[in-house]
Every structure is written in structure tokens, then in C-alpha cells.
Coordinates of C-alpha atoms and ligand atoms in Angstrom, one line a residue:
X1 CA 60.9 94.2 89.1
X2 CA 62.2 91.0 87.5
X3 CA 61.3 87.4 88.1
X4 CA 64.0 85.7 90.0
X5 CA 64.7 82.1 90.9
X6 CA 64.1 83.1 94.5
X7 CA 60.4 83.7 93.9
X8 CA 60.0 80.0 93.4
X9 CA 61.1 79.3 96.9
X10 CA 59.1 82.1 98.6
X11 CA 56.3 79.7 99.5
X12 CA 52.7 80.7 100.2
X13 CA 52.8 84.5 99.9
X14 CA 50.7 87.0 97.9
X15 CA 49.2 86.2 94.5
X16 CA 51.8 88.2 92.5
X17 CA 54.7 86.5 94.2
X18 CA 53.0 83.1 93.5
X19 CA 52.5 84.1 89.9
X20 CA 56.1 85.2 89.8
X21 CA 57.1 81.7 91.0
X22 CA 55.1 80.1 88.2
X23 CA 56.7 82.4 85.7
X24 CA 60.2 81.8 87.1
X25 CA 59.5 78.1 86.5
X26 CA 58.5 79.0 83.0
X27 CA 61.5 81.3 82.5
X28 CA 58.9 83.8 81.3
X29 CA 60.3 87.1 82.5
X30 CA 59.5 89.7 79.9
X31 CA 62.1 91.6 77.9
X32 CA 61.6 95.3 78.2
X33 CA 64.0 97.2 76.0
X34 CA 64.4 100.1 78.4
X35 CA 64.9 98.2 81.6
X36 CA 66.1 94.7 80.8
X37 CA 69.2 93.9 82.8
X38 CA 72.4 93.4 80.9
X39 CA 73.7 89.9 80.9
X40 CA 76.4 89.3 83.6
X41 CA 80.0 89.5 82.7
X42 CA 80.2 85.7 82.3
X43 CA 76.9 85.8 80.5
X44 CA 78.0 88.1 77.8
X45 CA 81.2 86.2 77.3
X46 CA 79.5 82.8 77.4
X47 CA 80.9 80.1 75.1
X48 CA 79.3 79.9 71.7
X49 CA 77.9 76.6 70.4
X50 CA 80.2 74.6 68.2
X51 CA 77.7 74.9 65.3
X52 CA 75.4 77.6 66.7
X53 CA 74.6 79.0 63.3
X54 CA 71.2 77.6 62.3
X55 CA 70.7 75.8 65.7
X56 CA 68.2 77.1 68.2
X57 CA 69.2 74.6 70.9
X58 CA 72.1 72.3 71.2
X59 CA 72.6 69.8 74.0
X60 CA 76.0 68.1 74.2
X61 CA 76.9 65.2 76.5
X62 CA 74.1 65.9 79.0
X63 CA 73.9 63.9 82.1
X64 CA 71.5 64.7 84.9
X65 CA 71.7 63.1 88.3
X66 CA 69.1 64.0 90.9
X67 CA 70.5 64.4 94.4
X68 CA 70.4 61.1 96.4
X69 CA 69.8 58.9 93.3
X70 CA 72.2 56.3 91.9
X71 CA 70.9 56.1 88.4
X72 CA 71.1 59.3 86.2
X73 CA 67.8 60.5 84.9
X74 CA 69.5 61.6 81.7
X75 CA 72.6 60.1 80.0
X76 CA 74.7 60.9 77.0
X77 CA 72.1 63.3 75.5
X78 CA 73.2 65.0 72.3
X79 CA 70.6 67.0 70.5
X80 CA 70.8 69.7 67.8
X81 CA 67.5 71.5 67.3
X82 CA 67.5 73.7 64.2
X83 CA 66.0 77.2 64.4
X84 CA 62.5 77.5 63.2
X85 CA 61.6 73.8 63.5
X86 CA 59.0 72.0 65.6
X87 CA 61.1 69.3 67.4
X88 CA 59.3 66.6 69.2
X89 CA 60.7 64.6 72.2
X90 CA 58.6 61.5 72.9
X91 CA 58.9 58.8 75.5
X92 CA 57.0 56.6 77.9
X93 CA 56.2 57.8 81.5
X94 CA 59.5 58.0 83.4
X95 CA 61.7 58.2 80.3
X96 CA 63.0 61.6 81.3
X97 CA 61.0 64.0 79.2
X98 CA 60.3 66.5 81.9
X99 CA 63.8 66.2 83.2
X100 CA 65.1 67.0 79.7
X101 CA 62.8 70.0 79.0
X102 CA 63.8 71.5 82.4
X103 CA 67.4 71.0 81.5
X104 CA 67.0 73.1 78.3
X105 CA 66.2 76.2 80.4
X106 CA 68.5 75.0 83.2
X107 CA 65.7 74.7 85.8
X108 CA 67.6 71.3 86.1
X109 CA 71.3 71.9 86.1
X110 CA 73.0 69.0 84.3
X111 CA 75.8 67.1 86.2
X112 CA 77.7 67.0 82.9
X113 CA 77.4 68.5 79.5
X114 CA 76.5 71.8 77.9
X115 CA 73.3 73.5 76.9
X116 CA 73.4 76.1 74.1
X117 CA 70.3 78.2 73.5
X118 CA 70.6 80.7 70.6
X119 CA 74.3 80.0 70.6
X120 CA 74.9 80.8 74.3
X121 CA 76.1 78.1 76.6
X122 CA 73.7 78.5 79.5
X123 CA 75.9 76.3 81.8
X124 CA 78.5 79.1 81.9
X125 CA 76.1 81.9 82.9
X126 CA 75.8 83.4 86.4
X127 CA 72.3 83.9 87.9
X128 CA 71.8 87.3 86.2
X129 CA 72.9 86.1 82.8
X130 CA 70.7 83.0 83.1
X131 CA 67.7 85.2 83.9
X132 CA 68.3 87.2 80.8
X133 CA 68.8 84.1 78.7
X134 CA 65.6 82.6 79.9
X135 CA 63.7 85.6 78.5
X136 CA 64.3 83.9 75.2
X137 CA 62.6 80.7 76.3
X138 CA 58.8 80.6 76.7
X139 CA 57.1 77.6 78.3
X140 CA 53.7 76.0 78.2
X141 CA 52.5 73.5 80.7
X142 CA 50.1 70.6 80.8
X143 CA 48.0 72.1 83.6
X144 CA 48.1 75.7 82.2
X145 CA 49.4 77.3 85.5
X146 CA 47.0 80.2 85.2
X147 CA 46.2 82.5 88.1
X148 CA 42.5 82.0 89.0
X149 CA 42.2 85.5 90.4
X150 CA 43.3 87.2 87.2
X151 CA 41.4 87.7 84.0
X152 CA 42.6 86.2 80.7
X153 CA 44.1 89.6 79.8
X154 CA 45.8 90.0 83.1
X155 CA 47.2 86.4 83.0
X156 CA 48.9 87.2 79.7
X157 CA 50.0 90.6 81.0
X158 CA 51.6 89.2 84.1
X159 CA 55.1 88.6 82.9
X160 CA 55.1 92.1 81.4
X161 CA 53.9 93.6 84.6
X162 CA 56.6 91.7 86.5
X163 CA 59.2 93.2 84.0
X164 CA 58.0 96.7 84.8
X165 CA 56.4 97.4 81.4
X166 CA 54.1 100.5 81.2
X167 CA 50.3 99.7 81.1
X168 CA 49.9 101.2 77.6
X169 CA 52.8 99.1 76.3
X170 CA 51.3 96.0 77.9
X171 CA 48.0 96.6 76.2
X172 CA 49.8 97.0 72.9
X173 CA 51.6 93.7 73.4
X174 CA 48.8 91.7 74.9
X175 CA 45.8 92.6 72.6
X176 CA 47.5 91.2 69.4
X177 CA 48.5 88.1 71.3
X178 CA 44.9 87.5 72.4
X179 CA 43.8 88.0 68.7
X180 CA 46.5 85.5 67.6
X181 CA 45.2 82.8 70.0
X182 CA 41.6 83.6 69.3
X183 CA 40.7 84.9 72.7
X184 CA 40.2 88.6 72.2
X185 CA 36.4 88.4 73.0
X186 CA 37.2 86.5 76.3
X187 CA 39.8 89.0 77.6
X188 CA 37.8 89.8 80.7
X189 CA 36.8 86.3 81.6
X190 CA 38.4 84.4 84.5
X191 CA 40.1 81.0 84.1
X192 CA 37.1 79.3 85.8
X193 CA 34.9 80.8 83.0
X194 CA 36.7 79.3 80.1
X195 CA 37.4 75.8 78.7
X196 CA 40.6 73.7 79.0
X197 CA 41.5 74.4 75.4
X198 CA 40.9 78.2 76.0
X199 CA 43.1 78.0 79.1
X200 CA 45.9 76.5 77.1
X201 CA 45.5 79.3 74.6
X202 CA 46.0 81.8 77.5
X203 CA 49.0 79.8 78.5
X204 CA 50.4 80.0 75.0
X205 CA 49.7 83.8 74.7
X206 CA 51.4 84.3 78.1
X207 CA 54.4 82.3 77.0
X208 CA 54.7 84.5 73.9
X209 CA 54.3 87.8 75.8
X210 CA 58.1 88.0 76.4
X211 CA 58.7 87.5 72.7
X212 CA 60.8 84.4 73.2
X213 CA 62.8 82.7 70.4
X214 CA 62.1 79.2 71.7
X215 CA 58.9 77.8 73.1
X216 CA 59.0 74.7 75.3
X217 CA 55.8 72.8 75.4
X218 CA 55.6 70.2 78.2
X219 CA 52.7 67.9 77.5
X220 CA 50.6 71.0 76.6
X221 CA 47.8 68.9 75.1
X222 CA 47.8 65.9 77.5
X223 CA 44.9 67.2 79.5
X224 CA 42.8 67.9 76.5
X225 CA 40.4 65.9 74.3
X226 CA 41.4 64.8 70.8
X227 CA 39.5 67.6 69.0
X228 CA 40.9 70.4 71.3
X229 CA 44.3 68.8 71.0
X230 CA 44.2 69.1 67.3
X231 CA 43.2 72.8 67.5
X232 CA 45.9 73.6 70.0
X233 CA 48.5 71.8 67.8
X234 CA 47.2 73.7 64.8
X235 CA 47.7 77.0 66.7
X236 CA 51.3 76.0 67.7
X237 CA 52.0 75.1 64.0
X238 CA 50.7 78.5 63.0
X239 CA 52.8 80.3 65.6
X240 CA 55.9 78.3 64.4
X241 CA 55.1 79.3 60.8
X242 CA 54.1 82.9 61.2
X243 CA 56.5 83.9 64.0
X244 CA 59.4 81.6 63.1
X245 CA 59.5 80.4 66.6
X246 CA 61.4 77.2 67.4
X247 CA 59.1 74.8 69.3
X248 CA 60.2 71.9 71.4
X249 CA 57.3 69.6 72.1
X250 CA 57.5 67.1 74.9
X251 CA 54.8 64.4 74.7
X252 CA 54.0 60.8 75.2
X253 CA 51.6 60.8 72.3
X254 CA 52.8 59.9 68.8
X255 CA 49.7 61.5 67.4
X256 CA 51.1 64.9 68.6
X257 CA 54.4 64.2 66.9
X258 CA 52.7 63.1 63.8
X259 CA 50.5 66.2 63.5
X260 CA 53.1 69.0 63.8
X261 CA 56.7 67.9 64.5
X262 CA 59.4 68.2 61.8
X263 CA 61.9 66.0 63.6
X264 CA 61.6 63.7 66.6
X265 CA 63.8 62.3 69.3
X266 CA 62.7 59.2 71.2
X267 CA 63.7 59.0 74.8
X268 CA 64.0 55.8 76.8
X269 CA 65.4 55.3 80.3
X270 CA 67.1 58.7 80.1
X271 CA 68.7 58.2 76.7
X272 CA 67.9 59.3 73.1
X273 CA 67.5 55.9 71.4
X274 CA 66.5 57.3 68.0
X275 CA 66.1 60.6 66.3
X276 CA 65.4 61.9 62.8
X277 CA 62.9 63.4 60.4
X278 CA 59.4 62.4 61.5
X279 CA 58.6 60.7 58.2
X280 CA 61.8 58.6 58.3
X281 CA 61.2 57.6 61.9
X282 CA 57.6 56.6 61.2
X283 CA 58.5 54.6 58.1
X284 CA 61.8 53.0 59.4
X285 CA 61.6 52.9 63.2
X286 CA 64.8 51.3 64.5
X287 CA 64.1 50.9 68.2
X288 CA 61.6 48.7 69.9
X289 CA 60.3 51.7 71.9
X290 CA 59.7 53.7 68.7
X291 CA 57.9 50.8 67.1
X292 CA 55.6 50.4 70.1
X293 CA 54.8 54.1 70.2
X294 CA 54.0 54.1 66.4
X295 CA 51.9 50.9 67.0
X296 CA 49.4 53.1 68.8
X297 CA 48.6 55.1 65.7
X298 CA 49.7 52.8 62.9
X299 CA 49.2 49.3 64.3
X300 CA 51.9 47.0 63.1
X301 CA 50.4 43.7 64.3
X302 CA 47.7 42.0 62.2
X303 CA 44.5 40.5 63.4
X304 CA 44.4 36.7 63.4
X305 CA 41.7 36.8 60.8
X306 CA 44.2 38.0 58.2
X307 CA 46.4 34.9 58.7
X308 CA 43.4 32.6 58.7
X309 CA 42.1 34.1 55.5
X310 CA 45.5 33.7 53.8
X311 CA 45.8 30.1 55.0
X312 CA 42.4 29.3 53.5
X313 CA 43.3 31.0 50.2
X314 CA 46.6 29.1 50.0
X315 CA 44.8 25.8 50.7
X316 CA 42.4 26.5 47.9
X317 CA 45.1 27.2 45.3
X318 CA 45.2 24.8 42.3
X319 CA 48.2 22.5 41.9
X320 CA 51.3 24.2 40.6
X321 CA 50.4 27.6 42.2
X322 CA 51.9 29.1 45.3
X323 CA 50.8 31.9 47.6
X324 CA 52.5 34.2 49.9
X325 CA 51.3 36.6 52.6
X326 CA 53.2 39.9 52.2
X327 CA 53.3 43.2 54.1
X328 CA 54.1 46.1 51.8
X329 CA 55.3 49.4 53.4
X330 CA 53.7 52.3 51.7
X331 CA 56.0 55.3 51.9
X332 CA 57.9 57.9 49.8
X333 CA 57.9 57.8 46.0
X334 CA 56.7 54.2 45.8
X335 CA 53.4 55.3 47.4
X336 CA 52.3 57.3 44.4
X337 CA 53.0 54.7 41.8
X338 CA 50.6 52.1 40.4
X339 CA 52.9 49.2 41.5
X340 CA 50.3 46.6 42.4
X341 CA 48.4 46.9 39.1
X342 CA 51.7 46.7 37.2
X343 CA 52.6 43.5 39.1
X344 CA 49.2 41.9 38.2
X345 CA 49.5 43.0 34.6
X346 CA 53.2 42.2 34.0
X347 CA 53.5 38.9 36.0
X348 CA 50.0 37.5 35.7
X349 CA 49.7 37.1 39.5
X350 CA 46.6 37.4 41.7
X351 CA 46.7 39.9 44.5
X352 CA 44.1 40.3 47.3
X353 CA 44.4 43.1 49.8
X354 CA 43.6 41.6 53.2
X355 CA 44.5 44.5 55.5
X356 CA 45.8 48.1 55.3
X357 CA 46.4 51.3 57.3
X358 CA 47.5 54.3 55.3
X359 CA 47.9 57.7 56.7
X360 CA 49.3 61.1 55.9
X361 CA 52.4 62.3 57.8
X362 CA 53.6 65.8 56.9
X363 CA 52.2 65.5 53.4
X364 CA 53.8 62.0 52.9
X365 CA 51.7 58.9 52.5
X366 CA 52.8 56.3 55.0
X367 CA 51.4 53.0 56.0
X368 CA 51.3 49.3 55.2
X369 CA 49.2 47.0 53.0
X370 CA 49.0 43.3 53.7
X371 CA 48.3 41.3 50.5
X372 CA 48.1 37.7 49.5
X373 CA 50.1 37.2 46.3
X374 CA 49.4 34.0 44.4
X375 CA 49.9 32.4 41.0
X376 CA 52.3 30.1 39.2
X377 CA 55.5 29.7 41.1
X378 CA 57.6 31.4 38.4
X379 CA 55.2 34.4 38.2
X380 CA 55.1 34.9 42.0
X381 CA 58.9 34.6 42.1
X382 CA 59.2 37.3 39.4
X383 CA 56.7 39.6 41.1
X384 CA 58.6 39.4 44.4
X385 CA 61.8 40.2 42.7
X386 CA 60.2 43.1 40.9
X387 CA 58.9 44.5 44.3
X388 CA 62.5 44.7 45.4
X389 CA 63.7 46.6 42.4
X390 CA 61.1 49.3 42.8
X391 CA 62.3 49.8 46.4
X392 CA 59.1 48.7 48.1
X393 CA 59.7 47.5 51.6
X394 CA 58.3 44.0 51.5
X395 CA 58.1 41.6 54.4
X396 CA 57.2 38.0 53.9
X397 CA 54.8 36.8 56.6
X398 CA 54.7 33.3 57.8
X399 CA 51.5 31.3 57.7
X400 CA 50.8 28.3 60.0
X401 CA 52.7 25.4 58.6
X402 CA 55.2 27.5 56.6
X403 CA 58.2 25.8 58.1
X404 CA 57.2 22.6 56.3
X405 CA 56.4 24.3 53.1
X406 CA 57.1 23.0 49.6
X407 CA 60.5 24.0 48.0
X408 CA 58.7 26.6 45.9
X409 CA 58.0 28.7 49.0
X410 CA 61.5 28.3 50.3
X411 CA 62.8 29.6 47.0
X412 CA 60.6 32.7 47.4
X413 CA 62.2 33.4 50.7
X414 CA 65.6 33.6 49.0
X415 CA 64.1 36.0 46.4
X416 CA 63.2 38.8 48.8
X417 CA 65.4 39.7 51.7
X418 CA 63.4 39.6 54.9
X419 CA 63.0 43.0 56.2
X420 CA 61.0 44.6 59.0
Ligands
ATP501 N1 63.2 65.7 91.5 C1 63.5 64.4 91.3 N2 64.3 63.7 92.2 C2 64.7 62.4 92.0 N3 64.3 61.7 90.8 C3 63.5 62.4 89.9 C4 63.1 63.7 90.1 N4 62.3 64.0 89.1 C5 62.3 63.0 88.3 N5 63.0 62.0 88.8 C6 63.2 60.6 88.2 O1 63.8 60.8 86.9 C7 63.2 59.9 86.0 C8 62.6 60.6 84.8 O2 61.5 61.4 85.3 P1 60.7 62.4 84.4 O3 59.7 63.1 85.2 O4 61.7 63.3 83.7 O5 60.1 61.5 83.3 P2 58.9 61.8 82.2 O6 59.3 61.1 81.0 O7 58.7 63.2 82.2 O8 57.7 61.0 82.9 P3 56.1 61.5 82.9 O9 55.7 61.4 81.5 O10 55.5 60.4 83.7 O11 56.0 62.8 83.5 C9 62.2 59.0 86.7 O12 62.9 57.8 87.1 C10 61.9 59.9 88.0 O13 61.6 59.1 89.1

């Protein structure tokens, strides 16, 4: 017995059929070597991705239009997700994240474009070929989708039962999975007897039961508290590392991207507005949506007290001295160097740190320091020029009254190109 699309439309029938419906949604039919259906004729001869070597998933020119709607939910989506990576897709509510993740396993059929998973163009497959292809794609949900009448063990075993696997083989597959997700001692509990984090561990083990090559995680940690979120993300990172599974994470939380994604695509109004390595996107966000998402974990705006402090410091400077409020991005190689102490030593400037947020992203130090740089005009001028040559991303910040500043300050503005 195999999970079929038609299960999803059976309505309120028996628990196994309902479970099959869930799993059809998840594309979680198990692969059983002896009885797995061969791909349909069109499936086996499906088009290969243009650059499928090394890619787990490729989306090309995807457009998705829901029936009866004027505006497409997804437009011009091109994504190439390398095998073995954790790839994050982030966006605000309504951006199209769920629409996109459901397009990857073709639960949503795109109105235009192609979807390659493991080098096979899913859009060319017939129903049988698509069912076989979905065996390679596991899915984890925000609300776990467990069957309350089944124990932890039996929830994980369900896709294997549906695939007709023998009981002994099921045990041999499920027990190591329960060990992997840390639930072996709770195998006989029911969902009502375990915590939300433990339920998600069951969901992950169930998604892995069919030995997929790709795991789609649709807001898997959104219903969990921060501590449990961290532990579930750590589990996903371990699964990615140890099983070499490609993971696509859909989330609205930058914290999730920051903790485990290698690369990220930012979705807004159905389009990818920015994508790249997580550390690059965090240090050089290009799009307003990306900046506002990052703002939540690395606030970019400064409290008024910082400007007030700098204004007082500038007013107190002796004649002939100038002062400038500066925001210095801390990232990459520059982060590890003693740049600030060198500036003070070599240029004889004063430097007060007024504000800072520095974090670790995938082993890279990332953040920003806001400093008040002051001293004789010549020295400040030289220090600002030196900041540029070491590649530090420096942004001059205006203080109240800056427009009417003395020529010395105007000169400084020409020294450092305004960035940010
Ligand atoms: N079945 C549907 N029929 C018509 N429009 C839909 C359907 N599902 C989603 N949409 C629309 O598509 C757009 C994207 O919705 P989607 O659920 O993919 O966004 P999302 O980023 O996942 O949002 P959220 O984080 O709130 O779940 C929205 O404008 C939504 O109203």
C-alpha cells in the first residue's frame, strides 16, 4: 500500500487513512527496496537539471498563481540549493514561504517554471513518477501533525507501514531513528504525554523514516520556546552533518537562519529579493526587508542617548579639535585585528565606544560598534582615511546641527565615502 495524492481528499475516514493524508502532504511515503514502484515512463526519462551535479534542488523561472487570484503568489523564482547544505528561506507573513516550500515537492504545481530535485524535473513526472520522487523528500511541520492515537514509535513507523514494510524491518529502521532524535526511552508514550519539542523530534524521525535526500522544514520551530528551538535546530544541524541531508528551512525568524543556515534567500511579495551566504547577507544586507529582519537580532538603529552623548562630547572639545560619531561594521578579517588601538596609537586620536552589538554567525564575528572619534582635525582626518584602507565599513553618523558644521567636518565627509 502506498500513500497516494487521493488520500488527502478522502475526508474524515479511519485513522490510517487520515494519517496517510498527512503523509501524502508530507510526501513521506517510504522507500521499500523490494516493493517500491518503478517511476513512470515519463518519470524515468524526466529532464535533468541544467547543472544538477552538486545541486539538491533547483527552481527555475517559478511562477505560482492560485486559482481565482489575479496576483501570482510566487514570481520569477530562481534558486539553486547545493546538496548537503542547510538553506534558509525567510520572509514576513504572506511573503510566499509556504507556497514556495509546497512547490518544491509539487504539492503546489507552478503555473510556469521547472523544479528539479536530485536532478529530476518533477514538473515532467506523471502521478506515479511524482510519488516515487517524493520519497526522496521528507517534511517537518510547524504543528507536528502527529496521530494522537499512535505511540511515538508507531508515529515514526507509519510511513513504513503504509509502504508495506515488514514489522521486523520497521523496528530495525525506527529504533535507530528514535535514538538519533533522543526519544528511545519515550517510544511507548502518546503525543499527549510528551512536550512540544519532543513532538517535533517525533516529526523529524518520521520525516527521516523514508530515508529522504532532502528535508523540508516548514516553520518547524515557530511553535516552540527559544530554548527548545535551539535544541531542535541543533538536532537538524547534526542530521545535516551526520547524514549529509540537504535541509530547506522555511522561517520568519532570522535567529533560526543565523543558528544553522549556510545560505539564505529572502522572500518578499512572492519574489526572492536577496540571496547569498548567511554571513554575507548579515554583514551587507542589500534589501530593506532583509535589513528589517536582521534588525530584530542585530538592531541597526541607535538609542537617542548615543546621539545625545556624542553631541555633549563634541560641544566639550577644546578649540581646534573635531569630533565625529562613527558606526564601524565588525566583520570578516577586520574583526580580529587591533584596529582601534592602532588608530589611537598612530594618529593620536581619542576614541570612545558608545554602543555596540557583536555576535557570532557561523564562526564569524559580526556586528557594529558606534564610536566617537575626536582629536585635532588633521589627526581625525588621517584616522578616517586609515579606516578605509583597512577595509573597515565605516558610516559617518550625523549629529544634531551637523548641516551647519564647520568646514573641518565637511572635509571629513569627503574623506570617507558614506556607506550603509
Ligand atoms: N490556497 C490559496 N489560495 C489562494 N491564495 C493563497 C493560497 N495560499 C496562499 N495564498 C496567498 O499567497 C500568498 C502567500 O501565502 P503563503 O502562505 O505562501 O505565505 P507565507 O509567507 O507562508 O505566510 P505565513 O508565514 O503567514 O504562513 C498570500 O497572499 C496568500 O494569501
